[in-house]
GROMACS .gro file of C-alpha atoms in nm:
model
  428
    1GLY     CA    1   3.301   0.847  -4.566
    2ARG     CA    2   3.423   0.709  -4.207
    3LEU     CA    3   3.357   0.456  -4.006
    4GLU     CA    4   2.976   0.412  -3.881
    5ALA     CA    5   2.941   0.543  -3.526
    6VAL     CA    6   2.877   0.245  -3.322
    7THR     CA    7   3.159   0.075  -3.483
    8GLN     CA    8   3.360   0.377  -3.389
    9GLN     CA    9   3.252   0.319  -3.030
   10MET     CA   10   3.277  -0.058  -2.972
   11GLY     CA   11   3.606  -0.048  -3.153
   12TYR     CA   12   3.746   0.062  -2.834
   13HIS     CA   13   3.711  -0.340  -2.744
   14PRO     CA   14   3.795  -0.483  -3.069
   15GLN     CA   15   3.716  -0.842  -2.967
   16TYR     CA   16   3.394  -0.729  -2.878
   17LEU     CA   17   3.301  -0.576  -3.165
   18ASP     CA   18   3.410  -0.886  -3.376
   19SER     CA   19   3.168  -1.066  -3.169
   20PHE     CA   20   2.890  -0.791  -3.225
   21LEU     CA   21   2.945  -0.757  -3.591
   22LYS     CA   22   2.916  -1.155  -3.663
   23THR     CA   23   2.579  -1.182  -3.462
   24GLN     CA   24   2.440  -0.831  -3.634
   25HIS     CA   25   2.522  -0.970  -4.000
   26TYR     CA   26   2.375  -1.306  -3.902
   27LEU     CA   27   2.052  -1.147  -3.770
   28MET     CA   28   2.007  -0.918  -4.082
   29HIS     CA   29   2.176  -1.088  -4.341
   30MET     CA   30   2.214  -1.419  -4.346
   31ASP     CA   31   1.979  -1.745  -4.408
   32GLY     CA   32   1.683  -1.716  -4.155
   33PRO     CA   33   1.322  -1.759  -4.121
   34LEU     CA   34   1.226  -1.401  -4.159
   35PRO     CA   35   1.232  -1.198  -4.510
   36PHE     CA   36   1.520  -0.919  -4.518
   37ASP     CA   37   1.276  -0.656  -4.556
   38CYS     CA   38   1.083  -0.773  -4.261
   39ARG     CA   39   1.405  -0.769  -4.046
   40HIS     CA   40   1.473  -0.439  -4.100
   41TYR     CA   41   1.102  -0.309  -4.033
   42ILE     CA   42   1.108  -0.498  -3.704
   43ALA     CA   43   1.432  -0.328  -3.606
   44ILE     CA   44   1.262   0.004  -3.695
   45MET     CA   45   0.953  -0.076  -3.480
   46ALA     CA   46   1.171  -0.174  -3.191
   47ALA     CA   47   1.409   0.174  -3.236
   48ALA     CA   48   1.101   0.373  -3.223
   49ARG     CA   49   1.002   0.257  -2.885
   50HIS     CA   50   1.303   0.448  -2.768
   51GLN     CA   51   1.263   0.728  -3.006
   52CYS     CA   52   1.595   0.626  -3.167
   53ARG     CA   53   1.576   0.854  -3.469
   54TYR     CA   54   1.976   0.718  -3.541
   55LEU     CA   55   1.858   0.336  -3.603
   56VAL     CA   56   1.538   0.430  -3.768
   57ASN     CA   57   1.724   0.602  -4.010
   58LEU     CA   58   1.987   0.345  -4.069
   59HIS     CA   59   1.719   0.060  -4.099
   60VAL     CA   60   1.475   0.266  -4.314
   61LEU     CA   61   1.746   0.271  -4.582
   62GLN     CA   62   1.823  -0.065  -4.550
   63PHE     CA   63   1.469  -0.184  -4.555
   64LEU     CA   64   1.441   0.000  -4.902
   65ARG     CA   65   1.775  -0.159  -5.023
   66ALA     CA   66   1.642  -0.501  -4.922
   67GLY     CA   67   1.341  -0.449  -5.157
   68GLY     CA   68   1.113  -0.330  -4.914
   69ASP     CA   69   0.769  -0.190  -5.006
   70PRO     CA   70   0.769   0.187  -4.942
   71GLN     CA   71   0.433   0.236  -4.860
   72TRP     CA   72   0.518   0.056  -4.479
   73LEU     CA   73   0.728   0.327  -4.405
   74ARG     CA   74   0.409   0.539  -4.404
   75GLY     CA   75   0.350   0.356  -4.047
   76LEU     CA   76   0.190   0.068  -3.895
   77ASP     CA   77  -0.110   0.140  -4.052
   78PHE     CA   78   0.016   0.019  -4.369
   79ILE     CA   79   0.198  -0.269  -4.303
   80PRO     CA   80   0.062  -0.639  -4.302
   81PRO     CA   81  -0.151  -0.734  -4.016
   82LYS     CA   82   0.066  -1.026  -3.954
   83LEU     CA   83   0.351  -0.770  -3.897
   84ARG     CA   84   0.143  -0.543  -3.728
   85ASN     CA   85   0.036  -0.794  -3.460
   86LEU     CA   86   0.380  -0.775  -3.330
   87ASN     CA   87   0.351  -0.447  -3.191
   88GLU     CA   88   0.212  -0.563  -2.860
   89ILE     CA   89   0.532  -0.776  -2.779
   90ASN     CA   90   0.749  -0.507  -2.901
   91LYS     CA   91   0.610  -0.260  -2.661
   92ILE     CA   92   0.586  -0.502  -2.372
   93LEU     CA   93   0.973  -0.637  -2.415
   94ALA     CA   94   1.074  -0.304  -2.477
   95HIS     CA   95   0.963  -0.122  -2.136
   96ARG     CA   96   0.812  -0.419  -1.898
   97PRO     CA   97   0.934  -0.781  -2.039
   98TRP     CA   98   0.829  -0.925  -1.710
   99LEU     CA   99   0.448  -0.881  -1.812
  100ILE     CA  100   0.507  -1.110  -2.119
  101THR     CA  101   0.305  -1.438  -2.081
  102LYS     CA  102   0.284  -1.770  -2.290
  103GLU     CA  103  -0.116  -1.604  -2.385
  104HIS     CA  104   0.107  -1.338  -2.583
  105ILE     CA  105   0.292  -1.592  -2.750
  106GLU     CA  106  -0.029  -1.808  -2.811
  107LYS     CA  107  -0.198  -1.533  -2.978
  108LEU     CA  108   0.069  -1.451  -3.236
  109LEU     CA  109   0.119  -1.837  -3.305
  110LYS     CA  110  -0.258  -1.947  -3.336
  111ILE     CA  111  -0.401  -2.103  -3.647
  112SER     CA  112  -0.486  -1.835  -3.883
  113GLU     CA  113  -0.376  -1.669  -4.183
  114TRP     CA  114  -0.159  -1.407  -4.029
  115SER     CA  115  -0.009  -1.640  -3.794
  116TRP     CA  116   0.380  -1.684  -3.674
  117SER     CA  117   0.587  -1.980  -3.704
  118LEU     CA  118   0.791  -2.056  -3.363
  119ALA     CA  119   1.075  -2.031  -3.563
  120GLU     CA  120   0.995  -1.696  -3.713
  121LEU     CA  121   0.890  -1.553  -3.382
  122VAL     CA  122   1.240  -1.650  -3.213
  123HIS     CA  123   1.354  -1.459  -3.511
  124ALA     CA  124   1.188  -1.173  -3.446
  125VAL     CA  125   1.205  -1.169  -3.064
  126VAL     CA  126   1.581  -1.189  -3.091
  127LEU     CA  127   1.573  -0.903  -3.337
  128LEU     CA  128   1.362  -0.677  -3.122
  129ALA     CA  129   1.583  -0.724  -2.809
  130HIS     CA  130   1.885  -0.664  -3.010
  131CYS     CA  131   1.754  -0.347  -3.105
  132HIS     CA  132   1.614  -0.202  -2.770
  133ALA     CA  133   1.957  -0.331  -2.606
  134LEU     CA  134   2.142  -0.161  -2.898
  135ALA     CA  135   1.932   0.190  -2.873
  136SER     CA  136   2.041   0.182  -2.519
  137PHE     CA  137   2.442   0.195  -2.629
  138VAL     CA  138   2.327   0.475  -2.909
  139PHE     CA  139   2.192   0.707  -2.647
  140GLY     CA  140   2.469   0.603  -2.394
  141CYS     CA  141   2.758   0.662  -2.615
  142GLY     CA  142   2.632   0.987  -2.767
  143CYS     CA  143   2.578   0.805  -3.130
  144GLU     CA  144   2.213   0.914  -3.147
  145GLN     CA  145   2.206   1.249  -3.398
  146ASP     CA  146   2.039   1.499  -3.167
  147GLU     CA  147   2.142   1.832  -3.149
  148GLY     CA  148   2.014   1.857  -2.761
  149LEU     CA  149   2.301   1.587  -2.687
  150GLY     CA  150   2.583   1.765  -2.923
  151SER     CA  151   2.765   1.910  -2.577
  152ARG     CA  152   2.897   1.568  -2.485
  153GLY     CA  153   3.276   1.650  -2.489
  154SER     CA  154   3.464   1.402  -2.676
  155LEU     CA  155   3.138   1.172  -2.711
  156LYS     CA  156   3.010   1.363  -3.045
  157PRO     CA  157   2.680   1.239  -3.199
  158LEU     CA  158   2.758   1.100  -3.535
  159SER     CA  159   2.549   1.030  -3.823
  160PRO     CA  160   2.476   0.683  -3.925
  161GLY     CA  161   2.710   0.562  -4.251
  162ASN     CA  162   2.531   0.464  -4.558
  163GLN     CA  163   2.602   0.098  -4.487
  164CYS     CA  164   2.443  -0.095  -4.190
  165PHE     CA  165   2.748  -0.126  -3.958
  166CYS     CA  166   2.784  -0.518  -4.003
  167GLU     CA  167   2.832  -0.465  -4.342
  168ALA     CA  168   3.140  -0.313  -4.333
  169THR     CA  169   3.309  -0.617  -4.224
  170ALA     CA  170   3.044  -0.865  -4.412
  171GLY     CA  171   3.042  -1.105  -4.100
  172ASN     CA  172   3.397  -1.162  -4.121
  173GLY     CA  173   3.583  -1.028  -3.819
  174CYS     CA  174   3.725  -0.651  -3.771
  175SER     CA  175   4.077  -0.566  -3.744
  176GLN     CA  176   4.255  -0.270  -3.594
  177GLU     CA  177   4.353  -0.141  -3.973
  178LEU     CA  178   3.988  -0.142  -4.006
  179LEU     CA  179   3.885   0.078  -3.743
  180ARG     CA  180   4.162   0.332  -3.853
  181ILE     CA  181   4.058   0.358  -4.217
  182ASN     CA  182   3.802   0.568  -4.302
  183ARG     CA  183   3.555   0.433  -4.592
  184LYS     CA  184   3.540   0.590  -4.914
  185ARG     CA  185   3.206   0.655  -5.050
  186SER     CA  186   3.156   0.528  -5.397
  187LEU     CA  187   3.012   0.654  -5.708
  188ASP     CA  188   2.769   0.353  -5.703
  189SER     CA  189   2.666   0.424  -5.359
  190CYS     CA  190   2.557   0.805  -5.441
  191MET     CA  191   2.395   0.671  -5.774
  192GLU     CA  192   2.223   0.423  -5.564
  193LEU     CA  193   2.095   0.691  -5.306
  194ASP     CA  194   1.963   0.900  -5.604
  195SER     CA  195   1.792   0.632  -5.731
  196LEU     CA  196   1.598   0.578  -5.410
  197ARG     CA  197   1.537   0.932  -5.347
  198GLU     CA  198   1.380   0.960  -5.691
  199ARG     CA  199   1.166   0.629  -5.635
  200ILE     CA  200   1.042   0.786  -5.312
  201GLN     CA  201   0.958   1.112  -5.464
  202ARG     CA  202   0.725   0.943  -5.746
  203ILE     CA  203   0.548   0.788  -5.449
  204HIS     CA  204   0.516   1.056  -5.270
  205VAL     CA  205   0.359   1.261  -5.565
  206GLU     CA  206   0.130   0.991  -5.622
  207SER     CA  207  -0.012   0.983  -5.251
  208GLU     CA  208  -0.028   1.350  -5.324
  209GLY     CA  209  -0.275   1.315  -5.607
  210ARG     CA  210  -0.501   1.058  -5.396
  211GLU     CA  211  -0.527   1.273  -5.080
  212GLU     CA  212  -0.474   1.642  -4.936
  213MET     CA  213  -0.120   1.635  -4.759
  214LYS     CA  214  -0.165   1.784  -4.421
  215LEU     CA  215   0.084   2.003  -4.271
  216LEU     CA  216   0.187   1.893  -3.898
  217GLN     CA  217   0.323   2.189  -3.715
  218GLN     CA  218   0.467   2.078  -3.388
  219ASP     CA  219   0.635   2.216  -3.120
  220GLN     CA  220   1.019   2.039  -3.169
  221GLU     CA  221   1.092   2.046  -2.765
  222GLU     CA  222   0.766   1.884  -2.714
  223GLY     CA  223   0.789   1.625  -2.985
  224GLU     CA  224   1.135   1.531  -2.847
  225ARG     CA  225   1.037   1.495  -2.496
  226GLN     CA  226   0.696   1.320  -2.539
  227GLY     CA  227   0.683   1.212  -2.877
  228ALA     CA  228   0.369   1.361  -2.984
  229GLU     CA  229   0.099   1.151  -3.144
  230VAL     CA  230  -0.014   1.166  -3.471
  231GLY     CA  231  -0.376   1.035  -3.540
  232VAL     CA  232  -0.455   0.779  -3.782
  233GLN     CA  233  -0.568   1.053  -4.020
  234ASP     CA  234  -0.267   1.206  -4.030
  235ARG     CA  235  -0.041   0.895  -4.069
  236SER     CA  236  -0.078   0.879  -4.419
  237SER     CA  237   0.043   1.203  -4.544
  238TYR     CA  238   0.306   1.236  -4.242
  239GLY     CA  239   0.466   0.883  -4.283
  240VAL     CA  240   0.572   1.007  -4.644
  241SER     CA  241   0.775   1.271  -4.499
  242VAL     CA  242   0.930   1.055  -4.228
  243TRP     CA  243   1.085   0.811  -4.469
  244LEU     CA  244   1.172   1.111  -4.706
  245SER     CA  245   1.347   1.284  -4.469
  246SER     CA  246   1.541   0.966  -4.340
  247LEU     CA  247   1.753   0.961  -4.624
  248PRO     CA  248   2.130   1.067  -4.623
  249ASP     CA  249   2.186   1.334  -4.851
  250PRO     CA  250   2.466   1.286  -5.126
  251ASP     CA  251   2.694   1.486  -4.859
  252GLY     CA  252   2.648   1.233  -4.592
  253GLU     CA  253   2.433   1.473  -4.359
  254VAL     CA  254   2.125   1.288  -4.229
  255THR     CA  255   1.764   1.486  -4.196
  256THR     CA  256   1.604   1.303  -3.935
  257ALA     CA  257   1.253   1.250  -3.872
  258THR     CA  258   1.108   1.473  -3.586
  259ASN     CA  259   0.810   1.234  -3.488
  260LEU     CA  260   0.842   0.831  -3.484
  261ALA     CA  261   0.486   0.773  -3.362
  262CYS     CA  262   0.375   0.640  -3.703
  263TYR     CA  263   0.609   0.317  -3.600
  264MET     CA  264   0.430   0.281  -3.256
  265GLN     CA  265   0.085   0.243  -3.085
  266ASP     CA  266   0.046   0.363  -2.726
  267PRO     CA  267   0.347   0.574  -2.718
  268ASP     CA  268   0.261   0.693  -2.341
  269PHE     CA  269   0.358   0.271  -2.253
  270GLY     CA  270   0.693   0.301  -2.081
  271TYR     CA  271   0.927   0.167  -1.797
  272GLN     CA  272   0.769   0.137  -1.472
  273ASP     CA  273   0.986   0.017  -1.157
  274PHE     CA  274   0.953  -0.322  -1.087
  275SER     CA  275   0.735  -0.366  -0.765
  276ARG     CA  276   0.943  -0.582  -0.516
  277ARG     CA  277   0.651  -0.584  -0.215
  278ASP     CA  278   0.614  -0.924  -0.094
  279GLU     CA  279   0.228  -0.947  -0.277
  280ASP     CA  280   0.433  -0.943  -0.603
  281GLN     CA  281   0.717  -1.173  -0.548
  282THR     CA  282   0.555  -1.452  -0.745
  283ARG     CA  283   0.646  -1.223  -1.046
  284VAL     CA  284   1.003  -1.200  -0.962
  285PHE     CA  285   1.194  -1.395  -1.211
  286ARG     CA  286   1.474  -1.646  -1.039
  287VAL     CA  287   1.770  -1.732  -1.268
  288GLN     CA  288   1.787  -2.098  -1.065
  289ASP     CA  289   1.439  -2.184  -1.219
  290TYR     CA  290   1.507  -2.055  -1.603
  291SER     CA  291   1.864  -1.934  -1.689
  292TRP     CA  292   2.036  -1.850  -2.037
  293GLU     CA  293   2.306  -2.136  -1.995
  294ASP     CA  294   2.047  -2.395  -1.900
  295HIS     CA  295   1.717  -2.317  -2.072
  296GLY     CA  296   1.748  -2.008  -2.319
  297PHE     CA  297   2.034  -2.110  -2.518
  298SER     CA  298   1.930  -2.439  -2.617
  299LEU     CA  299   1.565  -2.333  -2.690
  300VAL     CA  300   1.679  -2.004  -2.945
  301ASN     CA  301   1.966  -2.241  -3.086
  302ARG     CA  302   1.711  -2.507  -3.180
  303LEU     CA  303   1.454  -2.301  -3.332
  304TYR     CA  304   1.714  -2.041  -3.501
  305SER     CA  305   1.989  -2.241  -3.591
  306ASP     CA  306   2.320  -2.093  -3.456
  307ILE     CA  307   2.209  -1.763  -3.321
  308GLY     CA  308   2.226  -1.927  -2.961
  309HIS     CA  309   2.611  -1.997  -3.000
  310LEU     CA  310   2.654  -1.602  -3.149
  311LEU     CA  311   2.448  -1.471  -2.858
  312ASP     CA  312   2.663  -1.685  -2.580
  313GLU     CA  313   2.979  -1.554  -2.752
  314LYS     CA  314   2.855  -1.219  -2.715
  315PHE     CA  315   2.747  -1.233  -2.355
  316ARG     CA  316   3.077  -1.418  -2.247
  317MET     CA  317   3.290  -1.164  -2.437
  318VAL     CA  318   3.136  -0.863  -2.266
  319ASP     CA  319   3.209  -1.040  -1.949
  320GLY     CA  320   3.577  -1.089  -2.039
  321LEU     CA  321   3.681  -0.764  -2.107
  322GLN     CA  322   3.944  -0.592  -1.903
  323SER     CA  323   3.823  -0.334  -1.679
  324SER     CA  324   4.086  -0.305  -1.399
  325ALA     CA  325   4.126   0.050  -1.393
  326MET     CA  326   3.749   0.095  -1.359
  327ALA     CA  327   3.685  -0.170  -1.077
  328LYS     CA  328   4.037  -0.008  -0.927
  329ARG     CA  329   3.863   0.314  -0.880
  330GLN     CA  330   3.572   0.158  -0.730
  331GLY     CA  331   3.777  -0.053  -0.477
  332CYS     CA  332   3.699  -0.358  -0.602
  333GLU     CA  333   3.813  -0.651  -0.844
  334PRO     CA  334   3.715  -0.633  -1.198
  335SER     CA  335   3.478  -0.928  -1.157
  336VAL     CA  336   3.308  -0.820  -0.865
  337PHE     CA  337   3.240  -0.472  -1.035
  338LYS     CA  338   3.112  -0.605  -1.361
  339ARG     CA  339   2.873  -0.860  -1.151
  340GLY     CA  340   2.758  -0.549  -0.962
  341ILE     CA  341   2.629  -0.399  -1.266
  342TRP     CA  342   2.510  -0.697  -1.468
  343ASN     CA  343   2.301  -0.792  -1.143
  344TYR     CA  344   2.163  -0.423  -1.077
  345ILE     CA  345   2.045  -0.422  -1.435
  346HIS     CA  346   1.889  -0.731  -1.418
  347CYS     CA  347   1.728  -0.635  -1.085
  348MET     CA  348   1.563  -0.346  -1.234
  349PHE     CA  349   1.392  -0.576  -1.479
  350GLY     CA  350   1.269  -0.821  -1.197
  351ILE     CA  351   1.557  -1.074  -1.230
  352ARG     CA  352   1.698  -1.205  -0.895
  353TYR     CA  353   2.006  -1.430  -0.804
  354ASP     CA  354   1.961  -1.630  -0.497
  355ASP     CA  355   2.335  -1.635  -0.447
  356TYR     CA  356   2.413  -1.291  -0.470
  357ASP     CA  357   2.418  -1.030  -0.197
  358TYR     CA  358   2.219  -0.694  -0.331
  359ALA     CA  359   2.386  -0.517  -0.068
  360GLU     CA  360   2.697  -0.485  -0.228
  361VAL     CA  361   2.508  -0.304  -0.537
  362ASN     CA  362   2.493   0.023  -0.328
  363GLN     CA  363   2.861  -0.029  -0.193
  364LEU     CA  364   3.015  -0.046  -0.535
  365LEU     CA  365   2.798   0.186  -0.751
  366GLU     CA  366   2.752   0.532  -0.647
  367ARG     CA  367   2.463   0.691  -0.686
  368MET     CA  368   2.558   0.914  -1.004
  369LEU     CA  369   2.626   0.559  -1.181
  370LYS     CA  370   2.325   0.404  -1.083
  371VAL     CA  371   2.116   0.698  -1.207
  372TYR     CA  372   2.321   0.699  -1.508
  373ILE     CA  373   2.290   0.299  -1.561
  374LYS     CA  374   1.926   0.316  -1.488
  375THR     CA  375   1.835   0.570  -1.741
  376VAL     CA  376   2.018   0.434  -2.019
  377THR     CA  377   1.880   0.076  -1.943
  378CYS     CA  378   1.507   0.173  -1.893
  379TYR     CA  379   1.438   0.491  -2.069
  380PRO     CA  380   1.757   0.564  -2.291
  381GLU     CA  381   1.598   0.869  -2.478
  382LYS     CA  382   1.622   1.077  -2.157
  383THR     CA  383   1.995   1.055  -2.120
  384ASN     CA  384   2.137   1.398  -2.138
  385SER     CA  385   2.438   1.611  -2.113
  386GLU     CA  386   2.435   1.694  -1.771
  387MET     CA  387   2.410   1.325  -1.671
  388PHE     CA  388   2.715   1.255  -1.884
  389ASP     CA  389   2.904   1.549  -1.733
  390ARG     CA  390   2.854   1.451  -1.395
  391PHE     CA  391   2.925   1.070  -1.427
  392TRP     CA  392   3.160   1.023  -1.693
  393LYS     CA  393   3.449   1.269  -1.576
  394GLN     CA  394   3.617   0.986  -1.356
  395PHE     CA  395   3.608   0.748  -1.655
  396LYS     CA  396   3.845   0.689  -1.980
  397HIS     CA  397   3.655   0.675  -2.309
  398SER     CA  398   3.721   0.317  -2.320
  399GLU     CA  399   3.568   0.249  -1.991
  400LYS     CA  400   3.278   0.460  -2.065
  401VAL     CA  401   3.205   0.263  -2.386
  402HIS     CA  402   3.254  -0.095  -2.149
  403VAL     CA  403   2.996   0.017  -1.901
  404ASN     CA  404   2.765   0.078  -2.188
  405LEU     CA  405   2.817  -0.264  -2.344
  406LEU     CA  406   2.760  -0.403  -2.005
  407ILE     CA  407   2.426  -0.251  -2.025
  408LEU     CA  408   2.341  -0.333  -2.374
  409GLU     CA  409   2.429  -0.703  -2.311
  410ALA     CA  410   2.253  -0.733  -1.964
  411ARG     CA  411   1.932  -0.553  -2.123
  412MET     CA  412   1.928  -0.767  -2.443
  413GLN     CA  413   1.925  -1.076  -2.222
  414ALA     CA  414   1.690  -0.973  -1.930
  415GLU     CA  415   1.426  -0.940  -2.222
  416LEU     CA  416   1.544  -1.274  -2.416
  417LEU     CA  417   1.489  -1.434  -2.091
  418TYR     CA  418   1.124  -1.326  -2.053
  419ALA     CA  419   1.033  -1.408  -2.389
  420LEU     CA  420   1.190  -1.750  -2.402
  421GLN     CA  421   1.067  -1.846  -2.100
  422ALA     CA  422   0.709  -1.750  -2.219
  423ILE     CA  423   0.754  -1.951  -2.544
  424THR     CA  424   0.883  -2.243  -2.356
  425GLN     CA  425   0.562  -2.234  -2.114
  426TYR     CA  426   0.369  -2.227  -2.445
  427MET     CA  427   0.533  -2.532  -2.579
  428ILE     CA  428   0.505  -2.755  -2.264
   0.00000   0.00000   0.00000
């Protein structure tokens, strides 16, 4: 009956939280090109790329509440081909967005029974980027419910609430009072959860009658570290146990899935350092050639009405957050410190600003800060308490959250720039 963990963390910066919740609510619950159940399933696919059980569990419940087919929760082999075709762009966006080309866009938009419209694809791309970046924030702030992350001092992992965090405000803004008052779980909510459990259990029994359920015995630590693969022959039975275990118990505890392999293909595909050797300079993304302000904003707003304004407000909001104490510790102006973090994150994805001296990054950001930022940005599932303890001692709690908000927004914008540029090239 408490405020959802992401909301609690972002609540240290309430103006940003207002902006985030409005965007989240619009993406998931307002009119748009994609059906509501598909939106939550795309969020599941995106979160699974980073093994973020916290977001997967939250959107599994929301998917069912939106009337989604529980059979889809058995894995990618049980969803419509149109949705499954999104897997490739999801994988690339999550780990190496610079590899996205207009050919990937063309493949999804080509005329066929399972083709996407431009508006649908833009909505899907924004959802993917949003959830990838949010996974970084979840791991970075310790919201991921994982016993291995339980020793983070004041950043304790919390279970996701029974509501999507944007539902707490229904898109109408968030007040300080809301951040202080815990939600009370209603009888209706408990009854709804019981109904969902009964529905899923019935399907589980029916599935059991059609095929023999297989027992999967895997080493827990190995599964968390590498995400053990589950073969196609195992996915039908394994998927049932995944989404059965994802629903909150009546007392609010959540039993998370130990393996999310049924929601992804090619699990070994991950981030690789963007090469900056001379022969690869043609792949460098130069902001003066394609920027959010001059190109991305207008394209996304034209194809998915109003989302451009909400995203732009969110980007500007995180840039305007006060960080004087944090910057003072680093011996620089707040704007200089924030730009150093932002440009460092973009640099890891091959995005370069010609008017920026990248030597400043090494001057402004100490080594452990850079290690932390890179881990949370590029492979957040590898964030551990040792990194946390070695870096976070010098910052206040609100400053820790601020750094993670910068990571969230810089990463999301980087993914969007690559995807929108590829869409633009396709349209030319």
